[in-house]
Structure formats: structure tokens, C-alpha cells
Amino acid sequence: MSELDIESLSKEKRTFAPISDPRAKAYVPDMEAYEALYKRADEDPEGFWAERAKELVTWFSPWEKTLEYDMHKPEIKWFAGGKLNVSYNCLDRHLENGRRNKAAIIWQGEPEEDVKVYTYQMLHTEVCRFANVLKAKGVKKGDRVALYLPMIPELAIAMLACARIGAIHSIVFAGFSAVSLQNRIQDSAAKVVVTADAVLRAGRTIPLKPNADEAMKKCPSVDHCIVVNRAGLEVPMQEGRDCWWHECTHADGITDVCEPEPMDAEDILFILYTSGSTGKPKGVVHTTGGYLTYAAHTTQWVFDVTDNDVYWCTADVGWITGHSYIVYGPLCLGATSLMFEGVPSWPGPDRFWQVVEKFKVNIFYTAPTVVRALMREGVDWTRKHDISSLRLLGSVGEPINPEAWMWYHTYIGAGTKPIVDTWWQTETGGILISALPYATTLKPGSATKPLPGVDAAIVRADGSLAGPNEGGHLLIRKPWPGMLRGVYGNPERYKSTYFQRFPGMYESGDGARVDDDGYFWIMGRLDDVINVSGHRMGTAEVESALVSHEAVAEAAVVGMPHAIKGESIYAYVTLKTGIDESEDLRKALRAWVRTEIGPIATPEVIQFTEGLPKTRSGKIMRRVLRKIAAGVYDDFGDTSTLADPGVVQDLIEGKKDLTGN
Ligand code: 6R9
């Protein structure tokens, strides 16, 4: 890795000092407090986490040992021997502590008039009922239950019902295909599938049950399928296997009384499949005590969620962000979590701000791709609504380029509200690197600093520590409670993916550098780094430069094979609405990147495109872009997770028009 060019790539110099907490209630009120907590957690991690676990979680019986670990093996145990139940912590205890009639979940369906509010008491009742249904279907502690549902309250209810009886949920995002669902059910040998007749999305009704039917044909482990009636569609129900949610929850003998199962801290809470750089998706395993502690802890410190807040995380519960920051973290704290079924662009690009205004949302957590999409539509849409209730903004999923950050800060945050750019992964269970809202000076595009208790380091390929501003592998050197405990059914892959290359440390797969102030700058997945004439460059940084041009809405950059340079830069660029493609603009953009970053970053090819191949969670499928850039038009691998598979053909046509092959 060449250190110099990475240093020269860091152009961003703006800083934003923290505002003081208007309510003077912040958990980490200033930088001094952060430093003290960081030191404390570093010197005595067991003491620090034991304190947090006792404060945030109600335990049926105490643990024997706070932490036992060997990151070489790897084997990690937090709070082993301690007994607790996640659903008890998210529900029952709030019935006694004054929150019984508080809104736990405010659900806004895609149609404006579809709103449901579940108080903690109401949610408790529904969870107990559904837990009893699962039991009646023969589900026992340790059995797997696949949840293939849209963003409806039943999804949260089913998760908590599994947790209540000790069943392991495996949520499969409803945008996944039948084959993807089938693979995931097979890998975990799920006994029960919970699904819905359809998904409502951008005004359309998309049947879902047929996918589940198709998948279940090849899943002998499945005995039962429970179907939520979301859209009133006619669906074929298989006698003996399928039943309607609204019928089985009110069948004879199903009561709303269900004792929570005492679970060991290290019993599995859930499996969530995530894609690696190669091969089939991995079933990331999270356990009970450490995960819950970590989700609640980070929700409290990073989002500063307090009792009176309306907190909205716009992720889908099908991803880890929804698990930790729509359901488990907020509900463990007794907060009010807004769950939204719709999309940001329908019926208009102001839908999010309309929802913020309607419920007076205080804390708002979304993804950079959303920010860029809304930025592209222009600021007038945000001005249609009173969004002054917002006091804290968050970002997750990919590096947020400084231009998008500035837009978010200026137009959504009124130039004053803190933005927490949170770096973490499915595997980490919760946020590892992030600003703390009232303590950290912000730098647009930097996730800032590791949270207390997170020992993050940047190392070179040979394992030695990288210096300031030198890009390298982002590793975590000590265990934290939320970390994954395995790859389901595949201990070998668990070890080889995360703990082998740098023995004794967790390898995130991301590249990053730390600047002179100790701020972390995530450069993206290491496989997204381009090597031009031996110069290594983060695709994110080139994209960021492109997007900072006034004509550009979005950009994706990949490496393409080059006879002399090894690799050169290929940029896919989406222009803002109303801007025309032209050769002059192409030249202007190349010049722009040259002046923003330097000649080595000049794109060899710029292809204008209407859209980029994005997964439904908003991640750009770079693998596909790399192939097209290289002129390889087949063998794209699994593209079933693309939101709009048609984009691929458009890109191929565009490439051929541009380069003639
Ligand atoms: C939570 C989540 C994980 C990957 C991760 C990294 C990227 C996430 C980021 C970020 C820069 C941030 N990523 N947050 N990159 N800044 N704030 O997204 O989990 O779906 O497993 O993705 O996303 O590359 O390695 P997951």
C-alpha cells in the first residue's frame, strides 16, 4: 500500500464543533468525558462492560464470568452462565416501570392512512400470543424460524416471540428472491416460515407468498407456514402446512400468557445472512446477552434516545440495522421506535419529511444513498414540511461523501444538529466507530472515533501498525459484547473469514486510515480499492470528488484492467435531473477530479447512466460494474438482490455505445 497518495487524497478540512446538549442530559456530554470513558474501558474492559450490562439489562440470574476469550481459536463468551430473556427485557419490564402505556412502536404503513400504534402492553400481548402459536406449531428452544416479511408490525412481533421462547430467528429481507430464501431456509433448517400475502412498495402490490411457496418446495425442514394478510390477496394455502396469522393467533387455546424462557447469555438469539466477497451468504450468529447489551448501549450513547423522543431508523428490519436499531436497541431502552413501510420517493420525494412532520420525529437515522437521492431532487421538497422537531441525524451503510454530508447537515439538520456517521457491520452487531452527538467535533465524511471499549487499529498487509494517514486494514483487537459468535454451521468459515489473516484480531474487510487527530476515514471494502500504477486509491474518494461537482447526482467508481497501469479508473455517473450529457461535461468532470484529488485519480472512462445496480438495501453491486467496465458481459454471479435488474442491460448498452466494444 502506498501511503503517500492516500494522504494526498484527504482534502476534507472542514470541522464542526459539537453543540452542547440543550437538555443537559447527554450520556457522554463532552470530549473529556469521552476520553475518560475510553481510558476506563481500555484499562478494564470487563469492569466497563459488566457495569453497562447490569445497568441496561435485567438478568434473571447473574453471570459467572464477564468475558472469556481466545481470538485465535476463535472463542468468545460474554456474561456466560448469566440468564436473561430478550423479550422480557424489551417488553415485560416496561410494564412495571411506568412505560406500560407508552408507544413502543409507531407504525406508518405505505398508504398514508395505515397507522398503528402499539403500546408496550399491546406489543406484549401480541408477542405472547404469537409465541404460543409457535409453540403450538412445535417450535422449541433452539429451533430456527425464518421470517420473510415486509416492514409490518408482525415482523417485530415475530422476532420478539421467537426470543421469548428461545427460538432462533433468521430474517430474510422480503426483497430477496425465492432461491435466496430457499438457500437460507436450507442452510439453517428452519421449521417454520412466517410470510405475508404481499409487499406494498411504491404504490404497487407485489405478491410475496408465491416466493415462499416456491422456496418451500425444496425445504423439507419446514413443517408450517404462517401468512400475514397484508394486502387482501387471494393466496393458495396448503392444507396442514399453511395458516393465516390472524386465524392462528386467535385459535382455540391460544392465550396471551406466555412465560419468557430463561436463556443463557451465550444462547443464539438470531442468525442473519450476509454476503461475503465470494461464495454463498454466511449465516452470521449473534447471541443473547452480549448482543442485547451492545444494541441497547449504542442506541443510548450514540443516538441519545430518551423517554420522550420519537426515534426513526429508516432501515428495513431485514438488515442488521433494523434488528439492532429499530427493534432490539430501542425497545430494550423502553423508547418509541417508528417503523415505516414505505420508500423515500413515493408518492413524492418529500415522503420522509412528511413522516417526520407528522410524528414530530426527533432522531433520524438513514443511509447516504437516501441522502444523495433526495439531494438530487432538490431542496424544495424538504422545505414543504416543518422538520424542526429533528435534533439528531445519523448515517450508516457506506461512507457518506462530504457533499452529501453537507447537504444533510444544512438542509435537514438546519446547520446545527449533530450528525452521527456510524461505522459497523452485520458481524459487529452494533456501532463501533461513531461520533457521540454532543462530544465529538465532526468532520464531514469521517466516522470519527471508536466508541469506548472498541479497540480499532489500522494495520498493513504484514500485520504491522500503519502510521497516521496511511491506509490499511481496519481491525478490532479486543472482543466487544456485540460481536458475532460464529457462521452458522460453518466454524471453519468463521475462523478463516475473520480471524485468520491477522491472527488474534477481528478483520473487518474494510480499509481505513486515521488522520492526525485520530479520526477514522473508512475507504470502503478493501476489494473496492483500485490500484493505478501501483497507487492505491479508495473508490469512495473518487466518487466523493465526482459527486461534489454541481452536475453530478451519484457516482460509482471501479477499477478496470489497463495494460500499462495495471488498473485504471472507470466511473459511472448519474447526472442531476435536468442536466444533459455531453462530451464537454465529460471533459469537465475529468478535469474536476484532477483538481480535486490529483492526476492519478482521473477517470479513464466516464459513462453517464440513468441508474446504478443497487441492492434493495441501497448498496451498489460493484462486482457487476467491474465486469461491465472490463467488457465482460456475462457471469455476473447472483444478481437476485438487485432492486432493478434491468439496469444491468442498460449499462451494457451504454458501455458499448461509449467504447465500441
Ligand atoms: C451496518 C451495515 C457493512 C459494510 C462495512 C462498510 C460499510 C457501513 C459505514 C460503512 C463507511 C459507514 N459501512 N457503515 N462504510 N461508513 N458509516 O451497513 O452492515 O450491511 O453488514 O455492511 O458497510 O464497508 O463493512 P452491513
XYZ file of C-alpha atoms and ligand atoms in Angstrom:
687
model
C 0.000 0.000 0.000
C 1.300 3.377 -0.889
C 0.853 5.800 1.959
C 1.525 8.996 0.109
C -1.323 9.110 -2.312
C -3.812 8.261 0.376
C -2.582 11.215 2.342
C -2.878 13.443 -0.672
C -6.432 12.253 -1.203
C -7.636 13.692 2.052
C -8.917 17.070 1.004
C -11.642 17.473 3.539
C -10.640 20.011 6.155
C -13.950 21.371 7.442
C -14.785 20.742 11.077
C -17.962 21.325 13.061
C -17.677 21.763 16.793
C -20.293 19.913 18.856
C -23.237 21.821 20.224
C -23.965 21.379 23.891
C -26.909 19.187 24.715
C -29.896 21.522 25.058
C -31.396 19.260 27.719
C -28.121 18.715 29.555
C -28.854 15.008 29.762
C -26.386 13.507 27.311
C -24.745 10.267 28.387
C -21.385 11.461 27.126
C -21.620 15.247 27.423
C -18.197 16.304 26.126
C -14.824 15.160 24.850
C -13.317 14.978 28.306
C -15.987 12.520 29.312
C -15.347 10.524 26.140
C -11.608 10.374 26.803
C -12.171 9.278 30.389
C -14.632 6.584 29.345
C -12.356 5.385 26.583
C -9.473 5.070 29.011
C -11.608 3.346 31.592
C -12.945 0.789 29.069
C -9.477 0.208 27.681
C -7.896 -0.449 31.059
C -10.734 -2.501 32.466
C -12.973 -3.793 29.678
C -14.613 -6.382 31.885
C -15.494 -3.849 34.539
C -16.777 -1.377 31.977
C -18.989 -3.872 30.137
C -20.210 -5.548 33.314
C -21.417 -2.175 34.523
C -23.183 -1.459 31.236
C -24.762 -4.930 31.157
C -26.134 -4.531 34.678
C -27.433 -1.056 34.039
C -29.158 -1.747 30.719
C -30.356 -5.334 31.015
C -32.426 -7.189 33.601
C -30.861 -10.558 34.350
C -32.779 -13.487 35.844
C -29.528 -14.665 37.361
C -26.011 -13.232 37.274
C -23.204 -14.436 35.024
C -20.233 -16.375 36.278
C -17.550 -14.738 34.197
C -17.834 -11.432 32.354
C -15.540 -12.389 29.496
C -13.694 -15.458 28.358
C -11.968 -15.321 25.041
C -9.378 -16.565 22.648
C -9.396 -14.581 19.427
C -7.067 -17.128 17.842
C -9.384 -20.089 18.124
C -11.710 -18.050 17.980
C -13.942 -18.464 21.013
C -15.664 -15.548 22.638
C -18.051 -15.669 25.583
C -19.616 -12.686 27.257
C -21.550 -12.980 30.520
C -21.562 -16.780 30.275
C -23.820 -18.517 32.752
C -25.959 -15.386 33.122
C -29.649 -15.928 32.430
C -31.956 -13.485 30.706
C -34.657 -13.210 28.100
C -34.570 -10.593 25.362
C -38.342 -10.275 25.022
C -38.636 -9.838 28.794
C -36.126 -7.007 28.567
C -37.858 -5.389 25.602
C -41.379 -5.769 26.961
C -42.281 -7.170 30.383
C -40.065 -4.975 32.469
C -41.506 -1.857 30.852
C -44.965 -2.867 32.062
C -43.766 -2.290 35.613
C -41.533 0.743 35.171
C -44.092 3.333 34.109
C -43.928 2.729 30.365
C -46.851 0.327 30.090
C -48.976 2.708 28.054
C -46.153 4.347 26.168
C -45.877 3.814 22.411
C -43.303 1.104 21.767
C -43.819 1.012 18.015
C -45.476 3.642 15.865
C -46.066 2.006 12.532
C -46.641 4.066 9.407
C -47.744 1.892 6.523
C -47.091 2.840 2.959
C -50.641 4.158 2.472
C -50.867 7.381 4.445
C -53.949 6.247 6.369
C -52.341 2.982 7.565
C -51.059 3.830 11.014
C -50.878 1.564 14.023
C -49.510 2.327 17.451
C -48.514 -0.464 19.810
C -48.039 0.440 23.425
C -45.662 -1.753 25.401
C -48.678 -3.531 26.865
C -50.238 -4.144 23.446
C -46.972 -5.366 21.993
C -46.510 -7.685 24.954
C -49.940 -9.190 24.372
C -49.308 -9.784 20.657
C -45.861 -11.234 21.269
C -47.163 -13.665 23.883
C -49.949 -14.786 21.567
C -47.632 -15.379 18.694
C -45.113 -17.139 20.936
C -47.916 -19.504 21.903
C -48.732 -20.073 18.226
C -45.106 -21.015 17.562
C -45.165 -23.401 20.491
C -48.377 -24.938 19.195
C -46.623 -25.495 15.865
C -43.976 -27.496 17.681
C -41.258 -24.841 17.838
C -38.886 -25.393 20.736
C -35.887 -23.617 22.200
C -33.047 -23.647 19.675
C -35.285 -24.305 16.629
C -34.941 -21.946 13.668
C -37.802 -19.821 12.367
C -37.468 -17.982 9.031
C -39.178 -14.582 8.844
C -39.842 -13.395 5.295
C -41.977 -10.333 5.845
C -42.417 -6.750 4.726
C -41.977 -3.828 7.125
C -45.101 -4.530 9.140
C -45.508 -4.812 12.915
C -45.881 -8.592 12.671
C -42.186 -8.753 11.820
C -41.170 -7.199 15.139
C -43.796 -9.273 16.939
C -42.475 -12.500 15.405
C -38.861 -11.619 16.312
C -39.767 -10.972 19.924
C -41.964 -14.092 20.034
C -39.004 -16.205 18.904
C -36.812 -14.565 21.501
C -39.473 -15.225 24.138
C -39.426 -18.989 23.660
C -35.732 -19.265 22.783
C -36.260 -19.977 19.097
C -33.649 -18.584 16.700
C -34.973 -16.203 14.068
C -33.483 -15.866 10.649
C -34.908 -12.857 8.867
C -34.790 -12.893 5.107
C -35.358 -9.470 3.557
C -38.637 -9.520 1.623
C -36.868 -8.206 -1.470
C -34.922 -11.453 -1.776
C -35.929 -13.985 -4.393
C -37.393 -17.433 -3.839
C -33.986 -19.011 -4.475
C -32.273 -16.798 -1.918
C -34.975 -17.617 0.607
C -34.666 -21.302 -0.167
C -30.889 -21.278 0.351
C -31.269 -19.526 3.675
C -34.025 -21.838 4.906
C -31.983 -24.853 3.894
C -28.795 -23.622 5.496
C -30.494 -23.094 8.848
C -33.015 -25.968 8.516
C -35.860 -23.704 9.632
C -39.010 -25.446 10.878
C -41.440 -22.604 10.381
C -41.668 -19.817 7.798
C -43.597 -16.629 8.545
C -44.519 -14.596 5.494
C -47.242 -12.345 4.047
C -49.510 -12.411 1.031
C -47.767 -9.392 -0.480
C -45.473 -6.426 -0.078
C -46.709 -2.884 -0.713
C -43.991 -0.889 -2.421
C -44.132 2.472 -4.213
C -47.828 2.122 -4.894
C -47.633 -1.441 -6.165
C -48.738 -4.692 -4.582
C -46.044 -7.310 -5.065
C -47.072 -10.879 -4.218
C -44.763 -12.483 -1.658
C -46.368 -15.794 -0.741
C -45.628 -17.333 -4.176
C -41.904 -16.844 -3.483
C -42.242 -18.593 -0.149
C -44.203 -21.422 -1.812
C -41.549 -21.791 -4.461
C -38.783 -21.850 -1.844
C -40.562 -24.288 0.466
C -40.864 -26.878 -2.327
C -37.229 -27.708 -1.712
C -37.145 -27.225 2.038
C -38.073 -30.466 3.771
C -37.293 -28.960 7.191
C -40.348 -26.687 7.023
C -43.472 -28.031 8.740
C -45.520 -24.863 8.977
C -46.015 -21.572 7.219
C -47.852 -18.665 8.820
C -49.150 -15.971 6.491
C -49.972 -12.373 7.367
C -52.774 -10.806 5.374
C -51.215 -7.503 4.363
C -52.915 -6.775 1.060
C -56.026 -8.934 0.963
C -54.699 -11.035 -1.920
C -56.060 -14.455 -2.721
C -53.300 -16.909 -1.960
C -53.284 -20.682 -2.192
C -52.937 -22.154 1.277
C -51.530 -25.652 1.608
C -53.716 -27.742 3.891
C -51.923 -28.815 7.041
C -48.923 -26.569 6.417
C -50.217 -23.025 5.960
C -52.372 -20.897 8.197
C -53.286 -17.219 8.418
C -51.679 -15.157 11.143
C -54.994 -13.583 12.190
C -56.613 -17.005 12.486
C -53.895 -18.943 14.286
C -53.271 -16.168 16.814
C -56.922 -16.414 17.801
C -57.336 -20.170 17.573
C -58.771 -22.121 20.494
C -56.300 -22.459 23.318
C -54.018 -19.620 22.201
C -53.832 -17.215 25.129
C -51.861 -14.065 25.718
C -49.952 -15.587 28.603
C -46.506 -16.956 27.841
C -43.648 -17.107 30.302
C -40.320 -15.929 28.878
C -37.784 -18.741 28.551
C -34.650 -18.141 30.636
C -31.766 -18.182 28.144
C -28.060 -18.399 28.706
C -26.209 -15.249 27.689
C -24.427 -17.261 25.012
C -27.518 -18.991 23.588
C -28.170 -17.939 19.990
C -30.649 -15.088 19.546
C -30.628 -14.914 15.764
C -28.918 -15.734 12.501
C -28.671 -13.129 9.756
C -27.280 -13.969 6.351
C -24.876 -11.564 4.759
C -22.832 -11.772 1.599
C -19.085 -12.062 1.662
C -16.786 -11.179 -1.183
C -17.090 -14.693 -2.550
C -19.261 -17.732 -2.185
C -22.714 -18.090 -0.741
C -24.067 -15.884 2.028
C -22.847 -16.541 5.536
C -25.220 -17.025 8.457
C -23.839 -14.570 10.980
C -24.654 -15.771 14.503
C -25.489 -13.396 17.342
C -26.095 -14.486 20.903
C -28.335 -13.193 23.652
C -26.648 -11.293 26.486
C -23.787 -9.552 24.723
C -25.814 -8.579 21.682
C -28.673 -7.090 23.697
C -26.290 -5.191 25.963
C -24.430 -3.827 22.966
C -27.529 -2.854 20.982
C -29.027 -1.026 23.967
C -25.734 0.596 24.943
C -25.049 2.028 21.491
C -28.654 3.154 20.999
C -28.384 5.065 24.236
C -24.978 6.658 23.749
C -24.883 7.268 20.013
C -28.497 8.265 19.400
C -29.046 9.750 22.823
C -32.546 8.284 22.851
C -34.530 9.384 25.869
C -38.049 8.653 27.025
C -39.824 11.493 25.321
C -38.236 11.037 21.897
C -39.696 9.748 18.679
C -36.852 7.852 17.113
C -36.863 6.772 13.469
C -34.419 4.440 11.795
C -35.384 4.110 8.125
C -33.633 0.766 7.526
C -35.521 -2.425 6.766
C -35.702 -4.874 9.675
C -34.393 -7.439 7.171
C -30.927 -5.922 7.639
C -28.815 -5.749 10.769
C -29.530 -2.036 11.141
C -33.212 -2.795 11.563
C -32.536 -5.630 14.015
C -30.355 -3.538 16.319
C -31.750 -0.037 15.826
C -35.444 -0.452 15.087
C -36.237 -3.366 17.353
C -33.767 -4.583 19.984
C -31.844 -1.457 20.993
C -34.765 0.979 21.237
C -37.210 -1.479 22.818
C -34.680 -2.632 25.399
C -34.402 1.021 26.426
C -38.177 1.458 26.509
C -38.034 4.013 23.695
C -40.571 4.803 20.979
C -39.445 3.381 17.649
C -41.051 4.453 14.398
C -41.360 1.713 11.808
C -42.035 2.795 8.222
C -43.232 0.514 5.462
C -42.750 2.864 2.517
C -39.940 4.237 0.393
C -38.419 7.753 0.345
C -39.627 8.560 -3.173
C -43.293 7.639 -3.105
C -45.761 9.211 -3.560
C -43.231 12.082 -3.744
C -39.631 12.782 -2.727
C -40.901 14.527 0.394
C -42.362 11.411 1.979
C -39.689 11.147 4.678
C -40.103 14.783 5.682
C -43.845 14.424 5.697
C -43.466 11.481 8.110
C -41.021 13.490 10.242
C -43.523 16.340 10.424
C -46.487 14.073 11.102
C -44.930 12.303 14.105
C -42.559 15.091 15.179
C -39.576 12.799 14.836
C -36.594 13.807 16.979
C -33.904 11.352 15.930
C -33.496 10.265 12.337
C -31.135 7.543 11.090
C -30.758 6.801 7.379
C -28.271 5.832 4.646
C -26.093 8.045 2.408
C -27.757 6.638 -0.698
C -31.044 8.072 0.547
C -29.439 11.429 1.250
C -27.953 11.579 -2.245
C -31.208 10.551 -3.893
C -33.109 13.264 -2.054
C -30.392 15.788 -2.725
C -30.790 15.058 -6.417
C -34.450 16.027 -6.264
C -33.615 19.427 -4.885
C -34.108 21.150 -1.569
C -37.612 22.446 -2.253
C -39.029 19.081 -1.237
C -37.572 19.386 2.254
C -38.956 22.897 2.605
C -42.506 21.692 2.164
C -42.519 20.380 5.719
C -41.752 21.527 9.207
C -38.905 19.255 10.251
C -37.778 21.367 13.177
C -38.523 18.542 15.629
C -35.322 16.813 14.481
C -32.441 17.127 16.912
C -30.044 14.382 15.846
C -29.225 12.778 12.486
C -27.461 9.524 11.703
C -25.901 7.838 8.701
C -24.988 4.205 8.053
C -24.155 1.678 5.371
C -21.409 3.242 3.315
C -19.058 6.175 3.541
C -21.017 9.411 3.303
C -19.287 11.727 0.873
C -18.692 15.232 2.230
C -21.080 16.837 -0.266
C -23.956 14.634 0.834
C -22.946 15.198 4.445
C -23.081 18.975 3.939
C -26.484 18.757 2.311
C -27.806 16.599 5.151
C -26.312 18.960 7.707
C -27.505 22.151 6.029
C -30.988 21.281 4.855
C -32.107 18.508 7.196
C -30.052 19.488 10.213
C -30.610 23.254 9.826
C -26.836 23.652 10.058
C -26.894 22.935 13.776
C -27.940 19.353 14.532
C -25.272 16.719 15.156
C -24.744 14.012 12.539
C -23.507 10.647 13.738
C -21.836 8.751 10.893
C -21.874 5.226 12.297
C -19.490 2.586 11.043
C -20.328 -1.024 11.752
C -21.308 -4.312 10.107
C -23.723 -7.226 10.320
C -20.915 -9.048 12.112
C -20.317 -6.377 14.718
C -23.932 -6.395 15.969
C -23.838 -2.687 16.689
C -21.985 0.549 16.043
C -18.217 0.508 16.632
C -16.984 3.815 15.258
C -19.112 6.930 15.522
C -19.302 10.428 16.807
C -21.057 10.960 20.118
C -23.606 13.659 19.446
C -22.643 16.284 21.985
C -18.990 15.402 22.458
C -17.361 14.952 19.083
C -16.181 17.638 16.685
C -17.468 16.456 13.314
C -15.583 16.181 10.046
C -17.808 15.558 7.023
C -17.080 12.076 5.688
C -15.339 10.720 8.771
C -16.977 8.231 11.135
C -14.777 9.980 13.737
C -13.613 7.801 16.650
C -14.096 4.324 18.077
C -16.610 4.130 20.902
C -15.273 3.421 24.386
C -14.422 -0.273 24.629
C -13.664 -0.580 20.911
C -10.012 -1.218 20.186
C -9.773 -0.367 16.484
C -6.471 -0.352 14.622
C -5.220 0.118 11.076
C -2.598 -2.387 10.018
C -0.544 -3.036 6.925
C -0.735 -6.251 4.953
C 2.156 -7.632 7.004
C 0.284 -7.005 10.237
C 2.376 -4.055 11.424
C 0.603 -0.905 12.569
C 0.024 1.738 9.909
C 1.114 5.292 10.581
C -1.045 8.432 10.551
C -2.914 8.885 7.267
C -1.677 5.589 5.936
C -4.470 3.430 4.591
C -4.670 -0.155 5.786
C -6.882 -2.948 7.071
C -9.354 -1.940 9.732
C -9.119 -4.470 12.559
C -10.570 -4.756 16.040
C -8.112 -6.108 18.547
C -10.280 -6.855 21.568
C -13.677 -8.504 21.791
C -16.795 -6.376 22.364
C -20.133 -7.785 23.551
C -21.991 -7.393 20.226
C -19.546 -9.274 18.047
C -20.588 -12.304 16.022
C -20.055 -15.686 17.654
C -19.966 -17.783 14.531
C -21.014 -18.526 10.983
C -23.979 -20.840 11.319
C -22.959 -24.432 10.737
C -19.524 -23.427 9.481
C -16.869 -22.856 12.174
C -14.136 -23.098 9.566
C -15.530 -20.169 7.582
C -15.969 -18.173 10.791
C -12.293 -18.528 11.522
C -10.951 -18.145 8.001
C -13.026 -15.089 7.109
C -12.446 -13.020 10.210
C -9.570 -14.275 12.352
C -7.030 -15.993 10.158
C -5.209 -13.387 8.115
C -4.382 -11.287 11.171
C -4.290 -13.883 13.935
C -5.914 -12.902 17.181
C -7.760 -9.939 15.720
C -11.118 -9.382 14.034
C -10.687 -8.443 10.386
C -13.474 -6.182 9.169
C -12.631 -6.387 5.460
C -12.750 -2.593 5.268
C -9.887 -0.276 4.532
C -9.443 2.906 6.544
C -6.940 5.455 7.636
C -6.605 7.513 10.795
C -5.748 11.175 10.457
C -3.550 13.269 12.707
C -6.438 13.927 15.072
C -7.185 10.229 15.496
C -10.235 10.367 13.197
C -11.115 7.274 11.188
C -11.823 7.635 7.481
C -13.401 4.493 6.055
C -12.227 3.895 2.496
C -14.708 1.176 1.699
C -14.267 -2.537 1.306
C -10.731 -3.419 0.550
C -11.829 -5.210 -2.548
C -13.116 -1.839 -3.759
C -9.711 -0.297 -3.737
C -8.195 0.463 -7.119
C -4.539 0.186 -7.851
C -3.448 2.587 -10.568
C 0.228 2.327 -11.463
C 0.926 0.999 -8.010
C -1.044 3.810 -6.396
C -3.829 2.649 -4.234
C -6.993 4.694 -4.207
C -10.333 4.346 -2.435
C -13.200 4.251 -4.867
C -15.170 6.225 -2.302
C -12.794 9.131 -2.556
C -13.066 9.397 -6.333
C -16.826 9.090 -6.069
C -16.858 11.779 -3.491
C -14.961 14.115 -5.798
C -17.341 13.420 -8.660
C -20.416 13.915 -6.523
C -19.101 17.248 -5.300
C -19.457 18.552 -8.876
C -22.673 20.525 -9.320
C -23.891 18.421 -12.254
C -23.493 15.034 -10.582
C -26.130 13.225 -8.542
C -24.368 9.966 -7.937
C -21.211 8.175 -8.999
C -19.784 4.691 -8.726
C -16.156 4.038 -9.464
C -14.439 0.741 -10.173
C -11.094 -0.409 -11.419
C -10.726 -1.649 -14.960
C -7.823 -3.649 -16.302
C -5.208 -1.493 -18.018
C -2.229 -2.823 -19.986
C 0.265 -0.337 -18.615
C -1.118 0.987 -15.360
C -2.422 -2.333 -14.111
C -5.780 -0.769 -13.378
C -7.402 2.451 -14.407
C -10.474 4.228 -13.164
C -13.876 3.693 -14.680
C -16.624 5.981 -13.407
C -20.354 5.540 -13.764
C -22.050 8.877 -13.307
C -25.688 9.803 -12.819
C -26.443 13.434 -13.565
C -28.875 15.634 -11.697
C -32.337 15.925 -13.172
C -32.389 18.467 -15.971
C -28.667 18.248 -16.807
C -27.748 16.960 -20.243
C -24.972 14.533 -21.050
C -22.274 15.927 -23.288
C -18.689 15.424 -24.282
C -17.862 18.803 -22.750
C -19.307 17.782 -19.433
C -17.289 14.571 -19.558
C -14.132 16.611 -20.065
C -15.118 18.989 -17.305
C -15.615 16.121 -14.871
C -12.223 14.628 -15.656
C -10.617 17.998 -15.071
C -12.630 18.392 -11.880
C -11.393 15.103 -10.424
C -7.854 16.000 -11.411
C -8.011 19.213 -9.493
C -9.956 17.767 -6.571
C -7.720 14.761 -5.994
C -4.826 14.693 -8.423
C -3.943 13.360 -11.844
C -3.697 9.751 -10.704
C -7.387 9.844 -9.849
C -8.510 10.986 -13.308
C -11.135 8.606 -14.615
C -10.083 6.835 -17.788
C -13.708 6.376 -18.776
C -16.814 8.204 -17.652
C -20.062 6.537 -18.542
C -23.235 8.524 -17.999
C -26.083 6.366 -16.792
C -29.637 6.797 -15.603
C -29.201 4.318 -12.769
C -26.748 2.160 -10.877
C -27.127 -1.517 -9.990
C -28.173 -1.278 -6.376
C -29.297 -3.934 -3.978
C -32.522 -3.282 -2.210
C -30.600 -2.098 0.797
C -29.007 0.567 -1.367
C -25.548 -0.913 -1.790
C -24.037 -0.599 -5.226
C -23.158 -4.000 -6.670
C -19.643 -3.128 -7.767
C -18.910 -6.626 -8.934
C -21.333 -6.020 -11.818
C -19.820 -2.613 -12.573
C -16.308 -4.060 -12.626
C -17.353 -6.712 -15.152
C -19.031 -4.209 -17.451
C -16.066 -1.851 -17.213
C -13.833 -4.745 -18.191
C -16.091 -5.519 -21.159
C -17.227 -8.828 -19.696
C -20.942 -9.098 -20.165
C -21.777 -12.452 -18.673
C -21.204 -14.347 -15.478
C -22.394 -11.571 -13.181
C -22.943 -14.036 -10.343
C -26.011 -13.739 -8.161
C -27.897 -10.579 -9.102
C -31.117 -11.631 -7.401
C -30.722 -8.944 -4.758
C -30.756 -6.064 -7.240
C -33.632 -3.634 -6.793
C -33.908 -3.215 -10.559
C -32.156 -5.946 -12.570
C -32.950 -4.078 -15.826
C -30.223 -1.563 -15.009
C -27.570 -4.111 -15.936
C -28.621 -4.348 -19.583
C -28.842 -0.556 -19.846
C -25.309 -0.241 -18.539
C -24.011 -2.789 -21.040
C -25.657 -0.918 -23.940
C -24.219 2.356 -22.658
C -20.749 0.870 -22.385
C -20.895 -0.488 -25.940
C -22.074 2.861 -27.282
C -19.280 4.612 -25.474
C -16.301 2.392 -26.177
C -17.472 0.440 -29.202
C -16.966 -2.937 -27.534
C -24.445 -1.674 9.308
C -24.199 -2.208 7.925
C -21.180 -3.399 6.383
C -20.275 -2.611 5.462
C -18.999 -2.198 6.128
C -18.627 -0.952 5.348
C -19.965 -0.327 5.031
C -21.277 0.613 6.971
C -20.439 2.593 7.150
C -19.760 1.912 6.124
C -18.401 3.734 5.770
C -20.032 3.948 7.433
N -20.324 0.689 6.030
N -21.373 1.771 7.638
N -18.744 2.479 5.440
N -19.010 4.461 6.714
N -20.644 4.697 8.370
O -24.286 -1.488 6.939
O -23.874 -3.542 7.874
O -24.770 -4.404 5.682
O -23.069 -5.701 7.045
O -22.447 -3.623 5.779
O -20.911 -1.391 5.065
O -17.993 -1.316 4.161
O -18.030 -3.233 6.034
P -23.591 -4.390 6.567
